[in-house]
PDB file of C-alpha atoms in Angstrom:
ATOM      1  CA  MET A   6      72.400  93.906  88.215  1.00  0.00           C
ATOM      2  CA  ALA A   7      72.960  90.812  90.336  1.00  0.00           C
ATOM      3  CA  ASN A   8      76.459  89.843  91.371  1.00  0.00           C
ATOM      4  CA  THR A   9      76.592  86.158  92.208  1.00  0.00           C
ATOM      5  CA  VAL A  10      79.382  83.631  92.294  1.00  0.00           C
ATOM      6  CA  GLN A  11      78.942  79.889  92.296  1.00  0.00           C
ATOM      7  CA  VAL A  12      81.186  78.081  94.753  1.00  0.00           C
ATOM      8  CA  PRO A  13      81.562  74.313  94.742  1.00  0.00           C
ATOM      9  CA  ALA A  14      79.915  72.744  97.810  1.00  0.00           C
ATOM     10  CA  GLU A  15      83.114  70.964  98.875  1.00  0.00           C
ATOM     11  CA  LEU A  16      85.103  74.198  98.752  1.00  0.00           C
ATOM     12  CA  PHE A  17      82.411  75.938 100.810  1.00  0.00           C
ATOM     13  CA  ARG A  18      82.533  73.139 103.413  1.00  0.00           C
ATOM     14  CA  LYS A  19      86.316  73.510 103.632  1.00  0.00           C
ATOM     15  CA  PHE A  20      85.904  77.254 104.094  1.00  0.00           C
ATOM     16  CA  LEU A  21      83.461  76.691 106.973  1.00  0.00           C
ATOM     17  CA  GLN A  22      85.780  74.113 108.521  1.00  0.00           C
ATOM     18  CA  ALA A  23      88.694  76.546 108.343  1.00  0.00           C
ATOM     19  CA  GLY A  24      86.551  79.227 109.995  1.00  0.00           C
ATOM     20  CA  ARG A  25      85.678  76.900 112.869  1.00  0.00           C
ATOM     21  CA  ALA A  26      89.344  75.954 113.291  1.00  0.00           C
ATOM     22  CA  LEU A  27      90.285  79.638 113.375  1.00  0.00           C
ATOM     23  CA  ASP A  28      87.651  80.295 116.066  1.00  0.00           C
ATOM     24  CA  LYS A  29      89.051  77.445 118.183  1.00  0.00           C
ATOM     25  CA  PHE A  30      92.577  78.769 117.734  1.00  0.00           C
ATOM     26  CA  HIS A  31      91.489  82.281 118.692  1.00  0.00           C
ATOM     27  CA  ASP A  32      89.853  81.005 121.888  1.00  0.00           C
ATOM     28  CA  ALA A  33      92.903  78.921 122.813  1.00  0.00           C
ATOM     29  CA  PHE A  34      95.296  81.796 122.078  1.00  0.00           C
ATOM     30  CA  GLU A  35      93.208  84.181 124.174  1.00  0.00           C
ATOM     31  CA  ASP A  36      93.309  81.692 127.060  1.00  0.00           C
ATOM     32  CA  PHE A  37      97.081  81.402 126.636  1.00  0.00           C
ATOM     33  CA  LEU A  38      97.529  85.165 126.785  1.00  0.00           C
ATOM     34  CA  ILE A  39      95.345  85.469 129.874  1.00  0.00           C
ATOM     35  CA  THR A  40      97.160  82.703 131.745  1.00  0.00           C
ATOM     36  CA  HIS A  41     100.540  84.272 130.999  1.00  0.00           C
ATOM     37  CA  ASP A  42      99.682  87.757 132.258  1.00  0.00           C
ATOM     38  CA  PRO A  43     100.194  87.805 136.047  1.00  0.00           C
ATOM     39  CA  THR A  44      98.650  91.249 136.479  1.00  0.00           C
ATOM     40  CA  LEU A  45      95.490  90.299 134.636  1.00  0.00           C
ATOM     41  CA  LEU A  46      95.265  87.021 136.551  1.00  0.00           C
ATOM     42  CA  ARG A  47      95.470  88.890 139.882  1.00  0.00           C
ATOM     43  CA  GLU A  48      92.741  91.297 138.768  1.00  0.00           C
ATOM     44  CA  LEU A  49      90.487  88.461 137.582  1.00  0.00           C
ATOM     45  CA  ARG A  50      90.972  86.539 140.831  1.00  0.00           C
ATOM     46  CA  GLN A  51      90.216  89.656 142.872  1.00  0.00           C
ATOM     47  CA  ALA A  52      87.094  90.324 140.813  1.00  0.00           C
ATOM     48  CA  ARG A  53      85.982  86.723 141.332  1.00  0.00           C
ATOM     49  CA  ARG A  54      86.467  86.982 145.119  1.00  0.00           C
ATOM     50  CA  GLU A  55      84.450  90.202 145.193  1.00  0.00           C
ATOM     51  CA  HIS A  56      81.695  88.620 143.118  1.00  0.00           C
ATOM     52  CA  LEU A  57      81.506  85.583 145.408  1.00  0.00           C
ATOM     53  CA  ALA A  58      81.417  87.910 148.425  1.00  0.00           C
ATOM     54  CA  GLY A  59      78.348  89.612 146.985  1.00  0.00           C
ATOM     55  CA  LYS A  60      80.067  92.885 146.179  1.00  0.00           C
ATOM     56  CA  THR A  61      77.939  93.463 143.113  1.00  0.00           C
ATOM     57  CA  ARG A  62      75.417  96.011 141.930  1.00  0.00           C
ATOM     58  CA  PRO A  63      72.505  95.908 139.522  1.00  0.00           C
ATOM     59  CA  PHE A  64      73.427  96.103 135.846  1.00  0.00           C
ATOM     60  CA  GLU A  65      71.043  99.030 135.373  1.00  0.00           C
ATOM     61  CA  GLU A  66      73.083 101.076 137.852  1.00  0.00           C
ATOM     62  CA  PHE A  67      76.290 100.288 136.001  1.00  0.00           C
ATOM     63  CA  GLU A  68      74.629 101.077 132.683  1.00  0.00           C
ATOM     64  CA  GLN A  69      73.501 104.478 133.979  1.00  0.00           C
ATOM     65  CA  GLU A  70      77.030 105.228 135.175  1.00  0.00           C
ATOM     66  CA  LEU A  71      78.432 104.415 131.746  1.00  0.00           C
ATOM     67  CA  SER A  72      75.808 106.557 130.091  1.00  0.00           C
ATOM     68  CA  TYR A  73      76.591 109.456 132.440  1.00  0.00           C
ATOM     69  CA  LYS A  74      80.327 109.193 131.782  1.00  0.00           C
ATOM     70  CA  SER A  75      79.869 109.093 128.007  1.00  0.00           C
ATOM     71  CA  ARG A  76      77.642 112.212 128.081  1.00  0.00           C
ATOM     72  CA  ARG A  77      80.262 114.145 130.059  1.00  0.00           C
ATOM     73  CA  ARG A  78      82.891 113.719 127.326  1.00  0.00           C
TER      74      ARG A  78
END
């Protein structure tokens, strides 16, 4: 038994437009929250300095560490 609903094309376009607007709002709100959290900003700036200084490691190593930690629980 098929369950289908016909939606007018214009209504569907409005739905897609609303979804895109919501995505833009979400991104802007996330940016707002980040820029108004001094602790998070300090941590992000520190992480950026460490990255630029080359204090990185291969992703595979990090992935193995995560895997190890999840198996220990």
